mmCIF file of C-alpha atoms and ligand atoms in Angstrom:
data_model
loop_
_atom_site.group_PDB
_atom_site.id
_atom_site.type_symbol
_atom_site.label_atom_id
_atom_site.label_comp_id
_atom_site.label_asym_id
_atom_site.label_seq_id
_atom_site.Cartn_x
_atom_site.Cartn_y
_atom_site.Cartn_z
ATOM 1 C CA UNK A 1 -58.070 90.649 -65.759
ATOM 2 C CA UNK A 2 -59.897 90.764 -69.025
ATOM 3 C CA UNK A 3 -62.687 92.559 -67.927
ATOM 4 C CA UNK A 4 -62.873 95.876 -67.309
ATOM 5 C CA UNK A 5 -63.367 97.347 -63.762
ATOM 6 C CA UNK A 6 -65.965 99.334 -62.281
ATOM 7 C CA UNK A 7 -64.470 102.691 -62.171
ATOM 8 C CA UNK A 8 -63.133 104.161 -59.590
ATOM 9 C CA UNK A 9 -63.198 108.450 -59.200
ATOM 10 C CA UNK A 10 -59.900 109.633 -60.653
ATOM 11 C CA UNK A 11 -57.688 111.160 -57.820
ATOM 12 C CA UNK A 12 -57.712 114.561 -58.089
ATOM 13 C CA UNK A 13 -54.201 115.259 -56.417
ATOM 14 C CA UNK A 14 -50.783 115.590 -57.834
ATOM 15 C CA UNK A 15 -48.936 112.251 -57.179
ATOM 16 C CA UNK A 16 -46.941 113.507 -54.181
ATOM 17 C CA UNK A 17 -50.434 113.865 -52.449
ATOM 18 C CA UNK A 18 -52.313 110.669 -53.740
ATOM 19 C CA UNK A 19 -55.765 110.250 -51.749
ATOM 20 C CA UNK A 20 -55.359 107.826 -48.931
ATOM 21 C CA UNK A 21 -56.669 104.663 -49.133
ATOM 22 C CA UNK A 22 -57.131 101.788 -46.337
ATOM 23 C CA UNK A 23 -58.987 98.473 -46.545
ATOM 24 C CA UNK A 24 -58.666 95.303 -44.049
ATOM 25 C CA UNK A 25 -58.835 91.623 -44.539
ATOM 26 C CA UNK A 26 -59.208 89.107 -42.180
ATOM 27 C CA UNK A 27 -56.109 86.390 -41.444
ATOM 28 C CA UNK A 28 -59.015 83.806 -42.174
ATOM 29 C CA UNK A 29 -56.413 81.113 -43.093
ATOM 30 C CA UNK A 30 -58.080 80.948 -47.034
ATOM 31 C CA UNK A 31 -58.192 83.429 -49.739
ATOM 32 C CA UNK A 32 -60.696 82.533 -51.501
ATOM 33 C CA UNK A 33 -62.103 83.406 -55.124
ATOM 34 C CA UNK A 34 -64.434 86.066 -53.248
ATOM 35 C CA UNK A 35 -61.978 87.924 -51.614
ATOM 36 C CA UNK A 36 -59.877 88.190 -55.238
ATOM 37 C CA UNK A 37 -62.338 89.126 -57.221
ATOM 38 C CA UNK A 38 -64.069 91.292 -54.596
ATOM 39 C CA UNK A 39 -61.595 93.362 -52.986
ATOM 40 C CA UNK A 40 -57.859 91.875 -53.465
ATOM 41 C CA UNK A 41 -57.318 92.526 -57.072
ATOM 42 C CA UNK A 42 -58.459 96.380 -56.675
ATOM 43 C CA UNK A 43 -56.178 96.633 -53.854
ATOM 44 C CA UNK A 44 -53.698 95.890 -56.629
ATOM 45 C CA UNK A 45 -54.824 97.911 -58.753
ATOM 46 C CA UNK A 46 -55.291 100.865 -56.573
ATOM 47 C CA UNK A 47 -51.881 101.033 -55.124
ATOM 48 C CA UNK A 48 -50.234 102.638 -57.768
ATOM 49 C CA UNK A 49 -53.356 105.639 -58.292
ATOM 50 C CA UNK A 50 -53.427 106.161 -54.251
ATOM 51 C CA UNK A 51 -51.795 106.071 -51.154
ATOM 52 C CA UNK A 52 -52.836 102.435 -50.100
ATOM 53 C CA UNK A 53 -52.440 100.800 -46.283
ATOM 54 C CA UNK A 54 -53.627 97.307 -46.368
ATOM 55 C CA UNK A 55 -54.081 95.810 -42.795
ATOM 56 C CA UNK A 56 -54.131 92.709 -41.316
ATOM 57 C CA UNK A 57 -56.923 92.376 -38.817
ATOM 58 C CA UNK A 58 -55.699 90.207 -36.322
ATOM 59 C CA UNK A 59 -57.831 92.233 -33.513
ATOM 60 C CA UNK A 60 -60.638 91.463 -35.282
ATOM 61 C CA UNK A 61 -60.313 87.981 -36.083
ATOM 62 C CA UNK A 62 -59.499 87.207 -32.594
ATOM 63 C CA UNK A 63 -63.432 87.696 -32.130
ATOM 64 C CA UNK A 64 -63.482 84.032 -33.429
ATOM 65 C CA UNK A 65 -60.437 82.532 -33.339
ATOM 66 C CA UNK A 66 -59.039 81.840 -29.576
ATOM 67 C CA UNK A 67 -56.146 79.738 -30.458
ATOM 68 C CA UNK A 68 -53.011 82.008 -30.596
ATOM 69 C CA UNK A 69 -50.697 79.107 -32.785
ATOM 70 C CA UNK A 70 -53.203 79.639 -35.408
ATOM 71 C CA UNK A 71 -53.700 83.082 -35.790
ATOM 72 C CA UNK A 72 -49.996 83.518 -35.311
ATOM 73 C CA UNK A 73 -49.158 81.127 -38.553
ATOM 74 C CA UNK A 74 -52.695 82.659 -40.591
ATOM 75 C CA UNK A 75 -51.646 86.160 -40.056
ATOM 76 C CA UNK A 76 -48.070 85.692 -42.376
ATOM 77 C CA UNK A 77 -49.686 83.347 -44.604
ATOM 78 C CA UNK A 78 -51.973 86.145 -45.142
ATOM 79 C CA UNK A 79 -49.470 88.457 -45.788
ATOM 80 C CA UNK A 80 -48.008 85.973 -47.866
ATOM 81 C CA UNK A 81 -50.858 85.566 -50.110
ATOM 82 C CA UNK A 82 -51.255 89.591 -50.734
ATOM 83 C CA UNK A 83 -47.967 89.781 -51.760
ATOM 84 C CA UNK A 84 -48.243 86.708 -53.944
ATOM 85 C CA UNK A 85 -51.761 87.874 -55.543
ATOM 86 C CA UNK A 86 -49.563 91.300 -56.624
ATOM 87 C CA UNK A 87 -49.063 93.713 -53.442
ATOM 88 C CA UNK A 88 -45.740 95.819 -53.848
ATOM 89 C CA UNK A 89 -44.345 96.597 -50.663
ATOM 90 C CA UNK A 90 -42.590 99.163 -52.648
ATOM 91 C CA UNK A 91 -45.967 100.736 -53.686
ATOM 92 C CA UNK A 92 -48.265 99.983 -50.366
ATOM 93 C CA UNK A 93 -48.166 99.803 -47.086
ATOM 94 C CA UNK A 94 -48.795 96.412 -45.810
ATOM 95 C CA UNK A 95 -48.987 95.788 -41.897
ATOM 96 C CA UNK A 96 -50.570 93.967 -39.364
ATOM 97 C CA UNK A 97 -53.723 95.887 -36.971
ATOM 98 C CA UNK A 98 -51.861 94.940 -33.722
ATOM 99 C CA UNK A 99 -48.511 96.202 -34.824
ATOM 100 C CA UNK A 100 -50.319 99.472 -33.923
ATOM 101 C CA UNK A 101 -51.507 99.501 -31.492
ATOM 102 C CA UNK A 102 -52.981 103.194 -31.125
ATOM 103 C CA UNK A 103 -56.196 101.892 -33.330
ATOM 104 C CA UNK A 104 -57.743 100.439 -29.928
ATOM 105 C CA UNK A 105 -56.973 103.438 -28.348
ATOM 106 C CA UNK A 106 -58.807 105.238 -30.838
ATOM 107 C CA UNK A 107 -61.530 102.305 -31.243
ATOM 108 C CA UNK A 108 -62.197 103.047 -27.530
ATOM 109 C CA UNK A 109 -62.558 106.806 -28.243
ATOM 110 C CA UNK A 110 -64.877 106.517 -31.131
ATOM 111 C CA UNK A 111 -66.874 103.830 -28.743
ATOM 112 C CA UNK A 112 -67.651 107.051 -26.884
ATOM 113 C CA UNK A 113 -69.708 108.418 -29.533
ATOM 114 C CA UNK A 114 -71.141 105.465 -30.995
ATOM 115 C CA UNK A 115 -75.092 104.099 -29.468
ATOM 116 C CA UNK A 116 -75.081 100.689 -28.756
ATOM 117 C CA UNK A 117 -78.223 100.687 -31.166
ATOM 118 C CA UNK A 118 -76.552 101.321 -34.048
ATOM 119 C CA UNK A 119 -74.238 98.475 -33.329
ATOM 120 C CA UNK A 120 -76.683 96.010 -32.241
ATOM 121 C CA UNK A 121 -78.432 96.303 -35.617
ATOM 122 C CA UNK A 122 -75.591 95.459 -37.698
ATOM 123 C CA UNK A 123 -75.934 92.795 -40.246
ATOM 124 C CA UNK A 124 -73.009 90.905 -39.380
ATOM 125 C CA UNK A 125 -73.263 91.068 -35.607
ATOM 126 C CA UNK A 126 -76.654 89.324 -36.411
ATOM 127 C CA UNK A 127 -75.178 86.570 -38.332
ATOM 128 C CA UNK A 128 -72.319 86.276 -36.139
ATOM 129 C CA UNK A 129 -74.615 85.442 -32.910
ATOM 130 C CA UNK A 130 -76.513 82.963 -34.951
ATOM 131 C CA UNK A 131 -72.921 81.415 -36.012
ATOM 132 C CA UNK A 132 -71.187 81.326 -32.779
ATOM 133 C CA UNK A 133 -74.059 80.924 -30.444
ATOM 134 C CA UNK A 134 -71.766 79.861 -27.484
ATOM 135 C CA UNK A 135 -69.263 82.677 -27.931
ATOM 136 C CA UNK A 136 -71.103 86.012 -28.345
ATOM 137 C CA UNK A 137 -68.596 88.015 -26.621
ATOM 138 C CA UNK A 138 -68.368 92.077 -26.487
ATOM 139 C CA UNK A 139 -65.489 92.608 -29.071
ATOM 140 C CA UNK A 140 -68.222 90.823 -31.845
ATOM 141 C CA UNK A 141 -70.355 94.408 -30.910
ATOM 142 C CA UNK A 142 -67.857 96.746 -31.138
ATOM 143 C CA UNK A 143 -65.903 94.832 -34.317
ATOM 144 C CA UNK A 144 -67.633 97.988 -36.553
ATOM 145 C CA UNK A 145 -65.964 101.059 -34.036
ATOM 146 C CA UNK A 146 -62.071 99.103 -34.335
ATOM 147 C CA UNK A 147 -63.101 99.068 -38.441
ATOM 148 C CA UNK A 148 -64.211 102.749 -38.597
ATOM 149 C CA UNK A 149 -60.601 103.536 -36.215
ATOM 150 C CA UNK A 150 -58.780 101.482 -38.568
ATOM 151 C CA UNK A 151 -59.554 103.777 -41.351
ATOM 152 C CA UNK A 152 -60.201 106.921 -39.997
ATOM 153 C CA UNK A 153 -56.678 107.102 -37.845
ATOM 154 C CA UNK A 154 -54.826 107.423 -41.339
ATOM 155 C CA UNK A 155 -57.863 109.260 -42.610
ATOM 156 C CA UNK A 156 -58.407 107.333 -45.378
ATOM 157 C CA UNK A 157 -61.056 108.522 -47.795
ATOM 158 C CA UNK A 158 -61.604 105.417 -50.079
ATOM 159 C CA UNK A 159 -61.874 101.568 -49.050
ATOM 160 C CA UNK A 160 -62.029 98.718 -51.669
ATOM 161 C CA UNK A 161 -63.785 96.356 -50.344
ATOM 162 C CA UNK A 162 -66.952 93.745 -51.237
ATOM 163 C CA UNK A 163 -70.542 94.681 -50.810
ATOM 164 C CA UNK A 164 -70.798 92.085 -47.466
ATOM 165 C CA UNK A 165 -68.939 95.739 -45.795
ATOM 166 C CA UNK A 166 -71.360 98.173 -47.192
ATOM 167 C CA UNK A 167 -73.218 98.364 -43.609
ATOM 168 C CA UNK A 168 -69.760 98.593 -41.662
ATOM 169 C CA UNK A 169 -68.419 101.102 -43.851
ATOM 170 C CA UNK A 170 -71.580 103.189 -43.682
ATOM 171 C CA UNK A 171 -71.317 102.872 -39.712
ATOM 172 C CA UNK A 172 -68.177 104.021 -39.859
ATOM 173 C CA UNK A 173 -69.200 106.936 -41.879
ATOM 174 C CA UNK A 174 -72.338 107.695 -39.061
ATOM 175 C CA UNK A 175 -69.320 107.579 -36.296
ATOM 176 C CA UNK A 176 -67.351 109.830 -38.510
ATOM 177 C CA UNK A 177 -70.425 112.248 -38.631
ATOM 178 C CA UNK A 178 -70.812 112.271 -34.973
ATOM 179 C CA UNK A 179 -67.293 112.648 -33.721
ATOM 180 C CA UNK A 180 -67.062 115.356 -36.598
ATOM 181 C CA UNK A 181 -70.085 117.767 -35.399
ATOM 182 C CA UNK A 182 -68.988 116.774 -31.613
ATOM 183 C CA UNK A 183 -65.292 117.862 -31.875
ATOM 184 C CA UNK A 184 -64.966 119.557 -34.979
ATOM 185 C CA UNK A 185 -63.754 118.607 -37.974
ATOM 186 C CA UNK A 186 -61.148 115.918 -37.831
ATOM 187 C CA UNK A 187 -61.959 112.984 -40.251
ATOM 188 C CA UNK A 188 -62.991 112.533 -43.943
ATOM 189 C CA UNK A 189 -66.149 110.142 -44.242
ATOM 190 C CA UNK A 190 -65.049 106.918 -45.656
ATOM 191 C CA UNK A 191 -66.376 105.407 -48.771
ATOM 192 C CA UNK A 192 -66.479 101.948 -50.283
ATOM 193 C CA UNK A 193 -65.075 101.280 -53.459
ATOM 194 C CA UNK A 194 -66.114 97.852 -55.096
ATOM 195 C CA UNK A 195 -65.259 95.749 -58.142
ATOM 196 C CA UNK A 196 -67.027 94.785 -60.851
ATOM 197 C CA UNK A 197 -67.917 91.292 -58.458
ATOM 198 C CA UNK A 198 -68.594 92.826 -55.625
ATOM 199 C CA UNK A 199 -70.395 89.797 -53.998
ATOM 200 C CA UNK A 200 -68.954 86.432 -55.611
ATOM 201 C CA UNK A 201 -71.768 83.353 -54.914
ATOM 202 C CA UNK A 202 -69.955 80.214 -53.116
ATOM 203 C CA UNK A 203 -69.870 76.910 -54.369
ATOM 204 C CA UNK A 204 -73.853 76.272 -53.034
ATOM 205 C CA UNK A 205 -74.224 79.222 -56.028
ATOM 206 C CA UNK A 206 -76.798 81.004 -53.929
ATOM 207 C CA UNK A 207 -74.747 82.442 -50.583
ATOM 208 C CA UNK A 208 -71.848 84.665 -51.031
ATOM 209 C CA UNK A 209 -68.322 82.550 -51.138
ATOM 210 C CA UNK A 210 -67.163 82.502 -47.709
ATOM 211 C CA UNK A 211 -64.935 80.309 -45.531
ATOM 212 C CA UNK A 212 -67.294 80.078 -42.572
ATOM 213 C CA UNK A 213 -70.056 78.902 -45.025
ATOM 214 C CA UNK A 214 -67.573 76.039 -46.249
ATOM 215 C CA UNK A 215 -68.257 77.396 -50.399
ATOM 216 C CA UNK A 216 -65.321 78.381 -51.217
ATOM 217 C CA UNK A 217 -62.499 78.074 -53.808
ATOM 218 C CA UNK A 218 -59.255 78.556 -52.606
ATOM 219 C CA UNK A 219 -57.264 80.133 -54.872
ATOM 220 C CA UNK A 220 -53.754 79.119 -53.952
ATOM 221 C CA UNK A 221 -54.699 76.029 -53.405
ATOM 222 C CA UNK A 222 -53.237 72.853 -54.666
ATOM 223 C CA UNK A 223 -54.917 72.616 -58.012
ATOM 224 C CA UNK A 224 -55.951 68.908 -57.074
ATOM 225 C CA UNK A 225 -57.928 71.372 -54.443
ATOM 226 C CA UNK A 226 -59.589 74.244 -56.882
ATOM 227 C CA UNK A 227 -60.427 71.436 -59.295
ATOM 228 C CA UNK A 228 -62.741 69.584 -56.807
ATOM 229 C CA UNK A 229 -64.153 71.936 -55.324
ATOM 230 C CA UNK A 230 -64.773 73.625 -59.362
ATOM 231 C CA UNK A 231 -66.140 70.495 -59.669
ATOM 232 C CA UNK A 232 -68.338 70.633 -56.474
ATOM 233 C CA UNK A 233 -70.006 73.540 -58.137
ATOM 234 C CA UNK A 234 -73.883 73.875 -57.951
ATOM 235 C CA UNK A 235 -75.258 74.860 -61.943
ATOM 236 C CA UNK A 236 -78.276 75.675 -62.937
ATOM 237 C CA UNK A 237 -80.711 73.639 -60.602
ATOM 238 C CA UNK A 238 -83.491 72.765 -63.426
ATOM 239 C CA UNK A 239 -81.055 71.392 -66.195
ATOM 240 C CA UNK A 240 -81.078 67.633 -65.281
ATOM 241 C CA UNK A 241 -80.079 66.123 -68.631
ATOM 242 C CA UNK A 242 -77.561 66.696 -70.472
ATOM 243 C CA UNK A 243 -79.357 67.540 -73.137
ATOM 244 C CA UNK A 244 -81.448 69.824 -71.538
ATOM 245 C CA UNK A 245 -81.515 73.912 -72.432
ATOM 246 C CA UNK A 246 -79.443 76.069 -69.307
ATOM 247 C CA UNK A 247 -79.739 79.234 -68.053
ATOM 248 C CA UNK A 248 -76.558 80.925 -67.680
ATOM 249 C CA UNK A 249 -77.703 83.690 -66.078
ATOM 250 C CA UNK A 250 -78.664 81.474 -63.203
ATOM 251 C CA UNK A 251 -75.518 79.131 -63.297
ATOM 252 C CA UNK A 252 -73.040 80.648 -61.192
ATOM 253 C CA UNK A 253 -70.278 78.461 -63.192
ATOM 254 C CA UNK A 254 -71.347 80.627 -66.291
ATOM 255 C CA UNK A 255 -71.149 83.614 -64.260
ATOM 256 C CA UNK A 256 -67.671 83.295 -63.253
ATOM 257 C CA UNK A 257 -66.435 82.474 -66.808
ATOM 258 C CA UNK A 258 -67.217 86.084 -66.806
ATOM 259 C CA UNK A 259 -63.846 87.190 -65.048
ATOM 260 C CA UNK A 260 -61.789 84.112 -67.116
ATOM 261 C CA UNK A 261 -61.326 84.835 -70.585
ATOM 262 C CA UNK A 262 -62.733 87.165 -73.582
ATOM 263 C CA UNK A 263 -65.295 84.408 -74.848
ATOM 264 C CA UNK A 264 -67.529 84.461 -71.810
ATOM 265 C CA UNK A 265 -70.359 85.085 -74.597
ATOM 266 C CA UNK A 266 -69.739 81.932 -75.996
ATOM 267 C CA UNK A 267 -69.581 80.056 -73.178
ATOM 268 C CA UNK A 268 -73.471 81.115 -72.281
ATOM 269 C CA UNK A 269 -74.532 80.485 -75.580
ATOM 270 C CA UNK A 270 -73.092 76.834 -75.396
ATOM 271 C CA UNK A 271 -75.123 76.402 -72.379
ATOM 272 C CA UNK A 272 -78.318 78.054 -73.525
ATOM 273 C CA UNK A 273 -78.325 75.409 -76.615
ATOM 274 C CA UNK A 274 -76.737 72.383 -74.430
ATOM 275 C CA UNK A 275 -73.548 72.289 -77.412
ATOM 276 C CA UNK A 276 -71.604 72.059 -74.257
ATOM 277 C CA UNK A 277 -72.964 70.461 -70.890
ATOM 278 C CA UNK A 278 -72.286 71.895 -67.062
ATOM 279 C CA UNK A 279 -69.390 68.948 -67.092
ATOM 280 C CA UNK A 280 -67.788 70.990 -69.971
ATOM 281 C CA UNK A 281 -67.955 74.373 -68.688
ATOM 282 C CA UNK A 282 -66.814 73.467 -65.162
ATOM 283 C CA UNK A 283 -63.308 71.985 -66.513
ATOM 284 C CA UNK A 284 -63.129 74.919 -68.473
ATOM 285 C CA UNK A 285 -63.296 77.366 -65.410
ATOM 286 C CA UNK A 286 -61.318 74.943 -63.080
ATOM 287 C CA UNK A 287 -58.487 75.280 -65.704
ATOM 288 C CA UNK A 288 -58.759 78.691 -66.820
ATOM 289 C CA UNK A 289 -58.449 79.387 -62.361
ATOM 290 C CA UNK A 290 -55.573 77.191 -61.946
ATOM 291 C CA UNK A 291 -53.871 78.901 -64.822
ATOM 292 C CA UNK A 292 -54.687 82.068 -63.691
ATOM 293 C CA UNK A 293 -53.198 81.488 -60.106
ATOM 294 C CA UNK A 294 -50.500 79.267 -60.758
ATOM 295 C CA UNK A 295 -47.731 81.574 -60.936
ATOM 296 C CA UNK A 296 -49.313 83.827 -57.298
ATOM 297 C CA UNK A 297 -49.161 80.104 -56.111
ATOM 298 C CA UNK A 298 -45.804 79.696 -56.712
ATOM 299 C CA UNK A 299 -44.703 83.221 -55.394
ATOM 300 C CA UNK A 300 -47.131 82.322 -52.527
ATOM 301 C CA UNK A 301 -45.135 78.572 -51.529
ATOM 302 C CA UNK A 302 -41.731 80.621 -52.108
ATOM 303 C CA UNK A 303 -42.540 83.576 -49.848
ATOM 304 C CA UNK A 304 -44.066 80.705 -46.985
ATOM 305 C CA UNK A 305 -40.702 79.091 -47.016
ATOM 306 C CA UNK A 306 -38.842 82.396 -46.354
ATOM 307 C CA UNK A 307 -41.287 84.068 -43.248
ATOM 308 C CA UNK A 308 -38.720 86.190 -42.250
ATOM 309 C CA UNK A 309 -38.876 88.621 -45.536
ATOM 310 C CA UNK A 310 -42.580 88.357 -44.598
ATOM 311 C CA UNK A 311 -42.098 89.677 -41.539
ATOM 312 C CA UNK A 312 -39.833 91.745 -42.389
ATOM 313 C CA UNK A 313 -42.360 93.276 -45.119
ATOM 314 C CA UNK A 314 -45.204 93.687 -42.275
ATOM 315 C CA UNK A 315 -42.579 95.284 -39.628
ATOM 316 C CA UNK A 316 -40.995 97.781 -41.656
ATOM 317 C CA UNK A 317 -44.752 98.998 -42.948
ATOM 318 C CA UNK A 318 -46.359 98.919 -38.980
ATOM 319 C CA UNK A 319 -42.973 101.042 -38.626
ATOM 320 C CA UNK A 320 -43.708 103.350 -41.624
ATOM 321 C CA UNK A 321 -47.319 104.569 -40.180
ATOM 322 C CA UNK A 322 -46.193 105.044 -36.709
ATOM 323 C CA UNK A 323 -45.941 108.804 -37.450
ATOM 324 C CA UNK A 324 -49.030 109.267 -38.710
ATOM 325 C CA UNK A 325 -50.954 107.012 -36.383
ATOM 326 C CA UNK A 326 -49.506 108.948 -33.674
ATOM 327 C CA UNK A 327 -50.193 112.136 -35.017
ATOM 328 C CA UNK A 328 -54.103 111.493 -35.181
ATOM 329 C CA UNK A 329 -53.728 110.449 -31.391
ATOM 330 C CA UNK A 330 -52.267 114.027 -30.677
ATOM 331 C CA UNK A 331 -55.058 115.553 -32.484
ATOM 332 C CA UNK A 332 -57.834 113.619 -30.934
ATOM 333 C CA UNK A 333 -56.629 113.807 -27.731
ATOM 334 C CA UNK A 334 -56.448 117.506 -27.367
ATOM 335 C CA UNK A 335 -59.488 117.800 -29.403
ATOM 336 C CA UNK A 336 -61.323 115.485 -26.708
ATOM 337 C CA UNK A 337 -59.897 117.073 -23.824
ATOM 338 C CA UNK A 338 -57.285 114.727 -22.616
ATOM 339 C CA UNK A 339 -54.773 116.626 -22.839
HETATM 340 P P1 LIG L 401 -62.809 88.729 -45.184
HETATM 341 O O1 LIG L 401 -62.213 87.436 -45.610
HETATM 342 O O2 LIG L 401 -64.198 88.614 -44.678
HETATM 343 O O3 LIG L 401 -61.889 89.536 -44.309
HETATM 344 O O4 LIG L 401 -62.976 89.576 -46.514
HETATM 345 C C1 LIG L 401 -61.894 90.224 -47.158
HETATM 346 C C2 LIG L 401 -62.405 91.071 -48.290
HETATM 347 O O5 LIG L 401 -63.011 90.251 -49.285
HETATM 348 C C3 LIG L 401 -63.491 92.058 -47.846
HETATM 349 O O6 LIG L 401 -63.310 93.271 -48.543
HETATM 350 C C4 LIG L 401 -64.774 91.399 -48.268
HETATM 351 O O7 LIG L 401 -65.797 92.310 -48.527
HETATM 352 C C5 LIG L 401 -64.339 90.694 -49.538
HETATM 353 N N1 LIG L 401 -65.165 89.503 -49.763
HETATM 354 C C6 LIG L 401 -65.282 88.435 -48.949
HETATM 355 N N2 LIG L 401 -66.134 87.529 -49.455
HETATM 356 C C7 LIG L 401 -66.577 88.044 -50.637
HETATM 357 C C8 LIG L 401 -67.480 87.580 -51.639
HETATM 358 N N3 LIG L 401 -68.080 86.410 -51.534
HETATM 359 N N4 LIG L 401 -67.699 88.375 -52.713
HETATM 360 C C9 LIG L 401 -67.085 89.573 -52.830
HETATM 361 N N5 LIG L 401 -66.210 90.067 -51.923
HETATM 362 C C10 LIG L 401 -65.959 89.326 -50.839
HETATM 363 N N1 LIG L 402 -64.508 93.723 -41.552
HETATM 364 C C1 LIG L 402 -63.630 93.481 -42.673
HETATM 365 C C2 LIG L 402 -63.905 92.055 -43.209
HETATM 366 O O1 LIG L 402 -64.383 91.217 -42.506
HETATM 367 C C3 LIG L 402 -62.175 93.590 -42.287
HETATM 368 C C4 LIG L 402 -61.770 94.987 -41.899
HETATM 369 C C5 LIG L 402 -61.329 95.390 -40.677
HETATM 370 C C6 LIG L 402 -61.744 96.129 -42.735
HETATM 371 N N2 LIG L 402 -60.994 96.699 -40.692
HETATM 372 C C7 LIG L 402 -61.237 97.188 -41.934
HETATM 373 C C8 LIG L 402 -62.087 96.362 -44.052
HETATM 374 C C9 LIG L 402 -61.103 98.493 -42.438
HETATM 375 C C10 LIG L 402 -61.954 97.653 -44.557
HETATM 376 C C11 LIG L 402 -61.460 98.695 -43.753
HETATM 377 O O2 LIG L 402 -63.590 91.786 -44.340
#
């Protein structure tokens, strides 16, 4: 990237005891400019300062998708696409939620110290009912309790993620609370850690870039793809001729030229005096994000035609945290009086 990133708190450990960090994404079937900018390019980052897991939420995603062929091929293209966009498997830990299987046996323990108010008031569960009116089913509630045991069974301190998870992550730091004062001290309270784009606007320019809001632009995509939907791009609403004066600070085209190149300063003042019109300055960033993707594109097509290294990748790390998965069972266990 060419600009700098937020900053993150230096770990304070020696390397042999890096912090632990965790963070989840979705096997949505798109990874879109949101998610890289967002969250994916500080996992990146991260994994060489801290311990880093990166999970594949299957569990979760299954609280909209019901059609198992799907899932099945969106989960390793998923994987795919971290690895292409600059995961080391020789750094991180990459894995998939239902390879272990002890984090709904600890979502289910957490759900015992978690009121069904402070579920039902979640953001997202909100938006979710309103999305999928026909298919509001229990797992949708307790999606927030499986995120907190996601984290907290490696006891993960940090989690890079985009502002959209602020509300989950601070549920999962009121569970933490609870279960802490209830049984004793047992896990760290988990904090977000964003980028410097921590919520990207979609195509529309005025929602955040998501798939289910149809905004997006899909980084690995063909570039015939990221070109029209570049191209789809909403500018600045009140600059109707071309030679009309823009506002780059409302023109989310200008915005992202931010993240694309050291002359991002130019680029607004070429709008502001309509030297260059919204035309102009969308082929610009269309280019300057099919040049910046094209080689994770090509890693991304190469890894898709070999799916057993992929799987391969996302057994051997599932394998790797078995140990200390199971260990935080033991712990909570006896702590909770089941053993
Ligand atoms: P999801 O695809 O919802 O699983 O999101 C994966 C990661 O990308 C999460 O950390 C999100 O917070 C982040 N993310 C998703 N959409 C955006 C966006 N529009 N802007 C910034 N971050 C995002
Ligand atoms: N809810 C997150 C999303 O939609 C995905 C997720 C699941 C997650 N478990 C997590 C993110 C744990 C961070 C940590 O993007």
């Amino acid at each position: 990237m060419t600009t700098e990133l937020a900053p993150v708190p230096a770990p304070v450990a020696a390397p042999a005891e890096r912090p632990r960090i965790f963070s989840g994404i979705q096997p949505s079937g798109v990874v879109h400019l949101g998610n890289d900018l967002g969250a994916i390019r500080n996992y990146v980052r991260l994994q060489s300062e801290y311990e880093a897991i990166y999970c594949i939420v299957d569990y979760h995603a299954l609280t909209s998708t019901h059609d198992a062929a799907v899932l099945r091929v969106r989960t390793r293209e998923m994987a795919a696409a971290l690895l292409a966009l600059g995961l080391d498997p020789a750094r991180c830990t990459l894995f998939v939620q239902s390879h272990r299987p002890e984090h709904t046996e600890l979502a289910w323990l957490l759900a015992t110290v978690t009121p069904v108010s402070w579920l039902e008031r979640t953001p997202t569960y909100k938006e979710k009912k309103l999305q999928q009116p026909d298919d509001v089913n229990h797992a949708l509630l307790t999606y927030p309790i499986l995120q907190a045991a996601d984290i907290v069974i490696y006891k993960a301190s940090r989690v890079p993620v985009g502002k959209d998870q602020s509300a989950h992550l601070e549920l999962s730091r009121e569970i933490v609370r609870t279960f802490n004062s209830r049984y004793g001290d047992t896990f760290p309270e988990p904090r977000a850690v964003f980028t410097d784009a921590p919520t990207v606007l979609g195509t529309d320019g005025v929602r955040k870039m998501s798939k289910s809001l149809g905004n997006t632009i899909e980084v690995l995509a063909d570039p015939a793809v990221i070109r029209k939907q570049v191209m789809s791009m909403v500018t600045d609403t009140k600059r109707i001729l071309r030679t009309d004066h823009g506002r780059p600070e409302v023109c989310n085209v200008c915005q992202l030229h931010r993240f694309f190149g050291p002359d991002w300063e130019e680029i607004q003042e070429g709008e502001r005096t309509a030297r260059t019109g919204c035309v102009d300055t969308k082929n610009l960033l269309a280019d300057r994000i099919v040049a910046r993707y094209a080689a994770a594109r090509e890693r991304y097509l190469e890894l898709i035609a070999h799916p057993a290294e992929v799987d391969g990748i996302l057994e051997e790390g599932a394998d790797r945290l078995r140990p200390k998965a199971e260990a935080t069972m033991d712990e909570v266990r006896e702590k909770m009086g089941l053993r």
